[in-house]
PDB file of C-alpha atoms and ligand atoms in Angstrom:
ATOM      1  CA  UNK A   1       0.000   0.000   0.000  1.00 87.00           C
ATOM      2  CA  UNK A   2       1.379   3.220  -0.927  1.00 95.00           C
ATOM      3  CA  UNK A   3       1.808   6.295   1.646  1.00 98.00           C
ATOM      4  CA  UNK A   4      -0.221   9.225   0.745  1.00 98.00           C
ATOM      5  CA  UNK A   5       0.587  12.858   2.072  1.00 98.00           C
ATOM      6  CA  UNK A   6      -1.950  15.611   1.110  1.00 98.00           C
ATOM      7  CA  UNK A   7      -1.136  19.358   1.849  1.00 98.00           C
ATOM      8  CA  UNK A   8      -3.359  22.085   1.582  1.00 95.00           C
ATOM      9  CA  UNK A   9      -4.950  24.799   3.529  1.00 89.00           C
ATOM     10  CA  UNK A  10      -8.001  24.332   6.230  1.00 85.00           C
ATOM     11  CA  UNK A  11     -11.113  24.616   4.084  1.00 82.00           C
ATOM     12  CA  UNK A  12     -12.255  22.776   1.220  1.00 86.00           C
ATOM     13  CA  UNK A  13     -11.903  24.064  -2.131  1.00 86.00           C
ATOM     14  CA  UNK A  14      -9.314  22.627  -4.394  1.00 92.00           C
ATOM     15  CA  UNK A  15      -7.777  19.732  -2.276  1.00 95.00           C
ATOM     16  CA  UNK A  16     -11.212  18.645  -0.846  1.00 95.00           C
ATOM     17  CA  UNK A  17     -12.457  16.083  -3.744  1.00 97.00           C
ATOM     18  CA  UNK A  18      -9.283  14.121  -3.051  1.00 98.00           C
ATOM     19  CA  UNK A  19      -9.832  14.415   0.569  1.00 97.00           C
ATOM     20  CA  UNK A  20     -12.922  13.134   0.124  1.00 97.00           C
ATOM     21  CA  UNK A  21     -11.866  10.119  -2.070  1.00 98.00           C
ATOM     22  CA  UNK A  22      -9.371   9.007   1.137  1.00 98.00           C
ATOM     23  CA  UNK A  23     -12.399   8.668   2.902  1.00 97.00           C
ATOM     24  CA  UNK A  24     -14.714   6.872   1.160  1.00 98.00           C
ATOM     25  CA  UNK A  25     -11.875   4.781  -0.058  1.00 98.00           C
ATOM     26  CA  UNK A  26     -11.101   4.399   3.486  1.00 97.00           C
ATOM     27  CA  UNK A  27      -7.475   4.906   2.520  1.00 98.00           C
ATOM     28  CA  UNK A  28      -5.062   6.533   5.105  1.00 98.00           C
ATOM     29  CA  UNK A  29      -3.450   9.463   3.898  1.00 98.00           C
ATOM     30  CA  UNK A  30      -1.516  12.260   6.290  1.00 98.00           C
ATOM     31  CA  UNK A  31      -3.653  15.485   5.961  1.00 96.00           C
ATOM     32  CA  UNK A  32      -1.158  18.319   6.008  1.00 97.00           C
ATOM     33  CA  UNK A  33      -3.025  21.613   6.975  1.00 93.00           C
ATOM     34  CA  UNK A  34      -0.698  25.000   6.257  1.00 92.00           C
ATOM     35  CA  UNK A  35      -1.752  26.932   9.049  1.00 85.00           C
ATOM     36  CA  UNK A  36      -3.006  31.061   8.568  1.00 79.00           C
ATOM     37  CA  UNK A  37       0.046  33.076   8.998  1.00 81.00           C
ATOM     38  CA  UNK A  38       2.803  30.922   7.741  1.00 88.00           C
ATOM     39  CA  UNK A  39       2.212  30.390   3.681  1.00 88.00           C
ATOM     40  CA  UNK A  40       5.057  32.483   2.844  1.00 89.00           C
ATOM     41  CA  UNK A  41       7.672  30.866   4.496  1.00 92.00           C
ATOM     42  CA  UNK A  42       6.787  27.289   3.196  1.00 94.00           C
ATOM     43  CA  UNK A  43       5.736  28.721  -0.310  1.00 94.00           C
ATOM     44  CA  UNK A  44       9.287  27.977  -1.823  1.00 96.00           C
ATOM     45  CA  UNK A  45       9.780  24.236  -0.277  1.00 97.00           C
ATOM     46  CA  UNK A  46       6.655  23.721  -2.841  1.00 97.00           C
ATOM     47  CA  UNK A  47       7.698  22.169  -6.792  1.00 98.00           C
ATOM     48  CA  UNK A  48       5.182  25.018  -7.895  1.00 97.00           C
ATOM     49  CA  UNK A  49       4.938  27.239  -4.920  1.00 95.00           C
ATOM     50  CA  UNK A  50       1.542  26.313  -4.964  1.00 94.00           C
ATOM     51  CA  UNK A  51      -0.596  23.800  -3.141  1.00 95.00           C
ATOM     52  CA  UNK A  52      -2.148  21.036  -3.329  1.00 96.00           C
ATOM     53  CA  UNK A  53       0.719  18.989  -3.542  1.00 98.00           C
ATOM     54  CA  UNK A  54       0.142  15.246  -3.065  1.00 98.00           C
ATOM     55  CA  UNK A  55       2.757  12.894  -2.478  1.00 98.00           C
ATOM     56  CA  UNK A  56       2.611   9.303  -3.335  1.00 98.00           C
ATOM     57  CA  UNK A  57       5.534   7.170  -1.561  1.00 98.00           C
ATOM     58  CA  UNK A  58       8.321   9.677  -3.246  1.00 97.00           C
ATOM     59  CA  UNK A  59       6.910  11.055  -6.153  1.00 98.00           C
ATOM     60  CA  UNK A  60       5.113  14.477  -5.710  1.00 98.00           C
ATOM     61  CA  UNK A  61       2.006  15.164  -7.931  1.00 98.00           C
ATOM     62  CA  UNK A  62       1.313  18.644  -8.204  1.00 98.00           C
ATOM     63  CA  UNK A  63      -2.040  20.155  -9.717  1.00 98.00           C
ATOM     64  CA  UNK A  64      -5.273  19.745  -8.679  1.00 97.00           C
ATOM     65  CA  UNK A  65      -6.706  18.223 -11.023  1.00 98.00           C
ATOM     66  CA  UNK A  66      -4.273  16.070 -12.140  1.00 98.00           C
ATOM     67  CA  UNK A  67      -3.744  14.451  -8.456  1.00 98.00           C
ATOM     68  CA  UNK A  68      -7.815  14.413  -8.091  1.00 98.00           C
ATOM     69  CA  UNK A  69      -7.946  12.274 -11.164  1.00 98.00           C
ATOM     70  CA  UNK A  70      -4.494   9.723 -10.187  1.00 98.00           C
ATOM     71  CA  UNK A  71      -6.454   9.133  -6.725  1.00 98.00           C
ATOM     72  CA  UNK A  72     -10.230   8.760  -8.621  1.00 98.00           C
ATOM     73  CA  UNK A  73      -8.657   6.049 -10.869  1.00 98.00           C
ATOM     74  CA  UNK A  74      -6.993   4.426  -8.143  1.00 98.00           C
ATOM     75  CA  UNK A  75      -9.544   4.308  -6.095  1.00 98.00           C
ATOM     76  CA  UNK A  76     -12.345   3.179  -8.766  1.00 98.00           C
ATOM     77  CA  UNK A  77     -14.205   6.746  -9.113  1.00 98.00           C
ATOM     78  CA  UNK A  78     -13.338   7.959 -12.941  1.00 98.00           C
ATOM     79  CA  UNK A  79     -15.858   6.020 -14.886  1.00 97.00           C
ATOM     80  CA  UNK A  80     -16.451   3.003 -15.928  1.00 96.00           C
ATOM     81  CA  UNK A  81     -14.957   3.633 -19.306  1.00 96.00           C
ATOM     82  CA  UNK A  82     -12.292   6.304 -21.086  1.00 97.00           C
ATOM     83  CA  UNK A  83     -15.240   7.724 -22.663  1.00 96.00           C
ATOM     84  CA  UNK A  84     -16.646   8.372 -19.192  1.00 96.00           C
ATOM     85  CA  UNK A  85     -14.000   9.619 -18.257  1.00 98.00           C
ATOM     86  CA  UNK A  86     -13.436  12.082 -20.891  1.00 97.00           C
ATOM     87  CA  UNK A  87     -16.675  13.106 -19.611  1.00 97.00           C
ATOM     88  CA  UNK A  88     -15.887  13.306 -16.130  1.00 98.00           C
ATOM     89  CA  UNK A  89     -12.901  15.489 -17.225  1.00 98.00           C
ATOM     90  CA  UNK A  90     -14.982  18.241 -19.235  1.00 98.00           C
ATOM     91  CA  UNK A  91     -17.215  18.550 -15.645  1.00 98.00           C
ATOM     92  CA  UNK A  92     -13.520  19.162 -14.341  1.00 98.00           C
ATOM     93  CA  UNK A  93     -12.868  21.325 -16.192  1.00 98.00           C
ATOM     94  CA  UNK A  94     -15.719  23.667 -16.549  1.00 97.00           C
ATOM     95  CA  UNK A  95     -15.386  23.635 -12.345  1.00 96.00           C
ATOM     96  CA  UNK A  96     -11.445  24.752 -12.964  1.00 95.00           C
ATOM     97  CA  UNK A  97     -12.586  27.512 -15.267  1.00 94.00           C
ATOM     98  CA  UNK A  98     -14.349  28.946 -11.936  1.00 91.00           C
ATOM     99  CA  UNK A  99     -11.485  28.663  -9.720  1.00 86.00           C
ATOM    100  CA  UNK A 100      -9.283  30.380 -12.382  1.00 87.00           C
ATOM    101  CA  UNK A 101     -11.756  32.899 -13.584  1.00 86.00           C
ATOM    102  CA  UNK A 102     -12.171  33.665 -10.001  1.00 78.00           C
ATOM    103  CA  UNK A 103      -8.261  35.008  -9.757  1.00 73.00           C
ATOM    104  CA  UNK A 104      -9.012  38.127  -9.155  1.00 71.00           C
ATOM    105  CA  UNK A 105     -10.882  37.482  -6.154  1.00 72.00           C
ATOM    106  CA  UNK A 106      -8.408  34.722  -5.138  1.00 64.00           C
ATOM    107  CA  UNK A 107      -5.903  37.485  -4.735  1.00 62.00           C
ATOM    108  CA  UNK A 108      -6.645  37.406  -1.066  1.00 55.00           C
ATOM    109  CA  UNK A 109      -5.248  33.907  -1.116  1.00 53.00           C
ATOM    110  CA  UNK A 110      -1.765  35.874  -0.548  1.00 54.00           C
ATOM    111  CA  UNK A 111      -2.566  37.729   1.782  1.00 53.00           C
ATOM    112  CA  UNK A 112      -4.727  35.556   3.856  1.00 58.00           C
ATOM    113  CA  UNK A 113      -2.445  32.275   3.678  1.00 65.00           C
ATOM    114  CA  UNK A 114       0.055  35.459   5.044  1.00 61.00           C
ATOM    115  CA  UNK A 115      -2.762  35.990   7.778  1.00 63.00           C
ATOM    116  CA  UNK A 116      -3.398  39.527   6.624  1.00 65.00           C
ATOM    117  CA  UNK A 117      -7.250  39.678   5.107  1.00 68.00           C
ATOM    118  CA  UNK A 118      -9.982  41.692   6.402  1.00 74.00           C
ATOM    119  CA  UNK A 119     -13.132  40.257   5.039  1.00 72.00           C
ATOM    120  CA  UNK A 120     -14.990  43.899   5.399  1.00 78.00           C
ATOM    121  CA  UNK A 121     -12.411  45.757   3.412  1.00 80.00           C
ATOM    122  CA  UNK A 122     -11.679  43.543   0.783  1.00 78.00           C
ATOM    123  CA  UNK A 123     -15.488  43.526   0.178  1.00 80.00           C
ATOM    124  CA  UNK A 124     -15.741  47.223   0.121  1.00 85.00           C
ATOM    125  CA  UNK A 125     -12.406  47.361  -2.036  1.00 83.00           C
ATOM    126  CA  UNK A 126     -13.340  44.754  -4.575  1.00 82.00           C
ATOM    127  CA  UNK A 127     -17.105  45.307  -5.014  1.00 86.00           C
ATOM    128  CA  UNK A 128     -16.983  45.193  -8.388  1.00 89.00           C
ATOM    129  CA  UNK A 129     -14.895  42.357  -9.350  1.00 85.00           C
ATOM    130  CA  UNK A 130     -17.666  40.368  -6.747  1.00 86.00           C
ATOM    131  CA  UNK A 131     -20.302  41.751  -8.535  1.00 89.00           C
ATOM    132  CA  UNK A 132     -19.257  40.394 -11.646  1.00 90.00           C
ATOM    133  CA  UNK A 133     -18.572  37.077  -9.936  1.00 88.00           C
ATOM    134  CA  UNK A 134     -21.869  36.728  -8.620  1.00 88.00           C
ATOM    135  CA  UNK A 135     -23.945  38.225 -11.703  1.00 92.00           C
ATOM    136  CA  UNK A 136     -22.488  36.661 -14.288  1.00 93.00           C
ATOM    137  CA  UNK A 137     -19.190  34.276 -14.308  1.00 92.00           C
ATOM    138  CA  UNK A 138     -21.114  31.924 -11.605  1.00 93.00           C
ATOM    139  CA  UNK A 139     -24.223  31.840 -13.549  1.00 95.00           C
ATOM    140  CA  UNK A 140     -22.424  31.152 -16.975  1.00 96.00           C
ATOM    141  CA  UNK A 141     -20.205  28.117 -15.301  1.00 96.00           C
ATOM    142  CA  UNK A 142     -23.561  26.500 -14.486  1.00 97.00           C
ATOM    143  CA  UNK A 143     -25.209  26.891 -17.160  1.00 97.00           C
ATOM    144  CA  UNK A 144     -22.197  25.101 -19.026  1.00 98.00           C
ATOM    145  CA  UNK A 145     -22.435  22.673 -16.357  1.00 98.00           C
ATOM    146  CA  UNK A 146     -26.507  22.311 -17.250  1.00 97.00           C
ATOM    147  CA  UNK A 147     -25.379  21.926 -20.400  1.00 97.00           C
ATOM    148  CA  UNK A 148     -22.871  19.218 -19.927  1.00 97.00           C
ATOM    149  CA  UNK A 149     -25.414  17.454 -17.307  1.00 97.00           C
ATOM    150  CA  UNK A 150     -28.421  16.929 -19.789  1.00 95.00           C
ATOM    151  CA  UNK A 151     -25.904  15.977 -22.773  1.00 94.00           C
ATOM    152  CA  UNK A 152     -25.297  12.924 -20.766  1.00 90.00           C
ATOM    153  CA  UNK A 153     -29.208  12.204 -20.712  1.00 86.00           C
ATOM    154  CA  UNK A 154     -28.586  10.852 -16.751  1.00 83.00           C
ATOM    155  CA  UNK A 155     -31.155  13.159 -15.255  1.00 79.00           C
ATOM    156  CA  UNK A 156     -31.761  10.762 -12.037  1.00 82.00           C
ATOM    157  CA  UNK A 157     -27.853  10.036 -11.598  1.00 89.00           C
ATOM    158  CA  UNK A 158     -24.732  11.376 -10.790  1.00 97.00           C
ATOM    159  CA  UNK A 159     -22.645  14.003 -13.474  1.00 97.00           C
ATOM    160  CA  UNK A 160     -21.773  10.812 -15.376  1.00 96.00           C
ATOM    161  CA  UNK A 161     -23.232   7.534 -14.629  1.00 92.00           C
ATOM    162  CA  UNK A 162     -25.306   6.100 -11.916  1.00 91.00           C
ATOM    163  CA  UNK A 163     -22.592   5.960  -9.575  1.00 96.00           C
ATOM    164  CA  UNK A 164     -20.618   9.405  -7.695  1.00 98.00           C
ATOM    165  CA  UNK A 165     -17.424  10.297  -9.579  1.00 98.00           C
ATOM    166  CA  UNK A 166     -14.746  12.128  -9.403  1.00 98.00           C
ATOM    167  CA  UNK A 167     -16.808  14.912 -11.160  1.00 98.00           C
ATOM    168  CA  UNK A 168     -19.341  15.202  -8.879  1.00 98.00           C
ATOM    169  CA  UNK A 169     -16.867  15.593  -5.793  1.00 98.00           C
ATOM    170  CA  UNK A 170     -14.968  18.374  -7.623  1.00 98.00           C
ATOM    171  CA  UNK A 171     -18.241  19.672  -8.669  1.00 97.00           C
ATOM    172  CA  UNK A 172     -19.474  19.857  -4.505  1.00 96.00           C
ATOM    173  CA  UNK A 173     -16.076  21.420  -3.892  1.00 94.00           C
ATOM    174  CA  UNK A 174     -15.803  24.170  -6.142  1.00 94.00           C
ATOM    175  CA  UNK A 175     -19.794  25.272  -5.274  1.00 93.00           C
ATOM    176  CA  UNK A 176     -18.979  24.709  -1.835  1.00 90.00           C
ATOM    177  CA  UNK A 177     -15.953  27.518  -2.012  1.00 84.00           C
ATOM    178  CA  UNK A 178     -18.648  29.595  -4.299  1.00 86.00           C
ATOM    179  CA  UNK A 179     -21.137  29.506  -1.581  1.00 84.00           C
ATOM    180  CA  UNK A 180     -18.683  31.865   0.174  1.00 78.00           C
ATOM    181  CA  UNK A 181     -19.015  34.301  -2.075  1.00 77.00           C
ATOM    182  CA  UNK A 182     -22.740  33.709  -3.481  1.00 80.00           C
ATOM    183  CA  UNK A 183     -25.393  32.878  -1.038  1.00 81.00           C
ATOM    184  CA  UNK A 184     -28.109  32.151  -3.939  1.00 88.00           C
ATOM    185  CA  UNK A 185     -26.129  30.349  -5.978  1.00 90.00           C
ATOM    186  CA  UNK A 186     -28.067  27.568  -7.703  1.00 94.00           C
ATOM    187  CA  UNK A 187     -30.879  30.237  -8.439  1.00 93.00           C
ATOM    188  CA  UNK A 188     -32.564  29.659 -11.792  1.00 93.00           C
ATOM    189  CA  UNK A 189     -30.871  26.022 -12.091  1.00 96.00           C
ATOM    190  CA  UNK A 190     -32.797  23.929 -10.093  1.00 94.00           C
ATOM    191  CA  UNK A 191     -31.705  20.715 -11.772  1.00 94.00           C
ATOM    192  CA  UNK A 192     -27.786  21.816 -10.984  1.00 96.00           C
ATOM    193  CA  UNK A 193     -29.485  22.508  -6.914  1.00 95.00           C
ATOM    194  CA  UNK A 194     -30.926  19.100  -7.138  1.00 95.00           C
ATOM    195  CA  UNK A 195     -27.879  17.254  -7.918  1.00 96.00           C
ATOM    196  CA  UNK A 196     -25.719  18.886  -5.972  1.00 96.00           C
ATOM    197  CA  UNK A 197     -28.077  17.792  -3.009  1.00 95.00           C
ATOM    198  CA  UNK A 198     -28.044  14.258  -4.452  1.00 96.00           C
ATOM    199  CA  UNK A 199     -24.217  14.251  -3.751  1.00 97.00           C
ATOM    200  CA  UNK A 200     -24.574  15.754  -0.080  1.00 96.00           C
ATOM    201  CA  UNK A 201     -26.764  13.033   0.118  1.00 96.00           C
ATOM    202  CA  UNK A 202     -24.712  10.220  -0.699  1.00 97.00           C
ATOM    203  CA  UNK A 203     -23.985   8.262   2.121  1.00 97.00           C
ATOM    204  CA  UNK A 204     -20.690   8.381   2.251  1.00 97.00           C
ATOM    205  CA  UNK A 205     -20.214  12.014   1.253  1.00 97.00           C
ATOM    206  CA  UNK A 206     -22.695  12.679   4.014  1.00 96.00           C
ATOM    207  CA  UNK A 207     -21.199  11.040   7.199  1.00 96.00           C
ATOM    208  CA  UNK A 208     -17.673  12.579   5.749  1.00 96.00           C
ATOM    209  CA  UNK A 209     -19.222  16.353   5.897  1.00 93.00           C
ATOM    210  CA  UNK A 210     -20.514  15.326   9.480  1.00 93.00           C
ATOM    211  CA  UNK A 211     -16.705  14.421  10.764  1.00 90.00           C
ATOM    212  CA  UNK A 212     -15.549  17.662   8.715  1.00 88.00           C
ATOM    213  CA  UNK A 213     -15.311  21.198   9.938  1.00 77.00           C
ATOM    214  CA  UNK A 214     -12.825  23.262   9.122  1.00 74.00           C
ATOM    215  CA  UNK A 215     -14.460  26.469  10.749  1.00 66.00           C
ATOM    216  CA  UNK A 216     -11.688  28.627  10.290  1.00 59.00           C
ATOM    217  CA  UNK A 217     -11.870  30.334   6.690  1.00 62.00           C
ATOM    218  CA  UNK A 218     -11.457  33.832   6.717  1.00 58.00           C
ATOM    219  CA  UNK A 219     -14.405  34.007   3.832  1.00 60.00           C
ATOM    220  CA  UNK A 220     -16.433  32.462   6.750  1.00 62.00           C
ATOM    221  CA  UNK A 221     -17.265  36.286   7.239  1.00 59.00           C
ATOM    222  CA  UNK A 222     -19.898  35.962   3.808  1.00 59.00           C
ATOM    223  CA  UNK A 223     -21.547  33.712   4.821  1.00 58.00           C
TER     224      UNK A 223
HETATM  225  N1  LIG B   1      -3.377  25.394 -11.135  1.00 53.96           N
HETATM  226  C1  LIG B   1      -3.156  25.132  -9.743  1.00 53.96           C
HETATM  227  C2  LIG B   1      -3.471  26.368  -8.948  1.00 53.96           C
HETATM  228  C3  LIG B   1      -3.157  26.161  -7.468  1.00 53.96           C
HETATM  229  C4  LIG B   1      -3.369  27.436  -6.653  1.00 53.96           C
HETATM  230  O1  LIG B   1      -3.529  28.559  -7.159  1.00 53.96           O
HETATM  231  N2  LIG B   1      -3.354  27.256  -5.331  1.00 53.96           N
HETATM  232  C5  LIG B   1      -3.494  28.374  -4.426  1.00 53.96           C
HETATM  233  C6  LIG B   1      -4.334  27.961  -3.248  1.00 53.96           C
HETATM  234  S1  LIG B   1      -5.960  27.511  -3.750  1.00 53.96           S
HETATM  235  C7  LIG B   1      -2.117  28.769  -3.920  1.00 53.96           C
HETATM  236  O2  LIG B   1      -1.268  27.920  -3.730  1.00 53.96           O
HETATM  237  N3  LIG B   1      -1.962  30.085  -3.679  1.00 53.96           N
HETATM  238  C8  LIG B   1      -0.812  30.632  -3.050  1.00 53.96           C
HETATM  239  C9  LIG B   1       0.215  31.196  -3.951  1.00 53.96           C
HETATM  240  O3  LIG B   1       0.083  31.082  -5.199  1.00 53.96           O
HETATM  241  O4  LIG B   1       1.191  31.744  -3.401  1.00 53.96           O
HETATM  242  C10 LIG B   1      -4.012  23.928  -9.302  1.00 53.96           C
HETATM  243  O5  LIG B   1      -5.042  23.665  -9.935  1.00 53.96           O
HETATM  244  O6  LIG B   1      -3.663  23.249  -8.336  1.00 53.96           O
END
């Protein structure tokens, strides 16, 4: 059995679908947490300077995506064929194309892994860019994710399939980090509200969101 080692930050967002994948695996992995205040002076002992990083025995995996999908094959959640999971990767994708359209309001990432945000000001100070967010690149992202959803003519399953993949656990974790910014998020896409509850519900995501609380993000403050 291979040693896993999984740093990131405590909340969910980007490293959480592979979290989540250790535990319904029930693989052990160690759960590295960088704590508020000390990014910058771990930043450069980092291949990319970025996290997640996951290591496997010696070899260090960086990219989120990348490291989601090594774990989902591994552990039996990336299809059932390559077509499914070329599927499962456009779902990916269309969820990275939040987090990276997003940069501008992920600038705080500096400055809060540094332990130097305040929630009120950056809201004030960046009203705009949020606007925009919440308007308009959120609602576009799901509607390509509507899209994607009724292509694949599964309208009582998961993303892809009747089973949870990996693109439905990336899927909960990017809304999830959304929610911080956009209360009513799933408004006018009731379908994309109704599966996202269907993965809550699963029974394994569900007892893992009962053992996890992170309850120290400085978005917390949104919500
Ligand atoms: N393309 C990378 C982006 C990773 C990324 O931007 N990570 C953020 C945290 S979510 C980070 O490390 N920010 C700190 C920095 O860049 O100094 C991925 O998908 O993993």
């Amino acid at each position: 059995m291979s040693k896993y080692k999984l740093t990131y930050m405590n909340f969910r967002a980007r490293a959480e679908a592979a979290r989540m994948l250790f535990f319904m695996k029930g693989v052990e992995f160690e759960d590295i947490i960088i704590e508020d205040g000390t990014w910058l002076d771990v930043k450069h002992t980092f291949p990319l300077g970025q996290i997640p990083v996951l290591e496997v025995d010696d070899v260090i995996i960086t990219q989120t995506r990348p490291l989601t999908r090594y774990l989902g094959r591994e552990f039996g959640y990336y299809g059932e064929t390559n077509l499914e999971a070329a599927q499962i990767d456009s779902i990916m994708d269309v969820c990275d194309d939040i987090h990276v359209a997003a940069q501008p309001i992920y600038k705080y990432d500096g400055a809060g892994m540094a332990g130097e945000f305040d929630a009120k000001k950056y809201e004030v100070e960046n009203a705009e860019v949020l606007k925009e967010y919440r308007e308009v690149i959120v609602p576009g992202f799901l509607s390509q994710l509507q899209t994607l959803f009724l292509m694949n003519k599964n309208d009582d399953g998961y993303f892809v399939g009747k089973e949870i993949t990996i693109a439905d656990l990336y899927y909960f974790a990017t809304f999830d980090y959304v929610e911080i910014y956009k209360k009513d998020m799933f408004a006018g896409f009731p379908k994309m509200a109704a599966l996202y509850k269907k993965i809550m519900a699963h029974d394994k995501v569900a007892e893992y969101l009962k053992k996890t609380d992170y309850g120290n993000n400085p978005m917390d403050q949104y919500k």
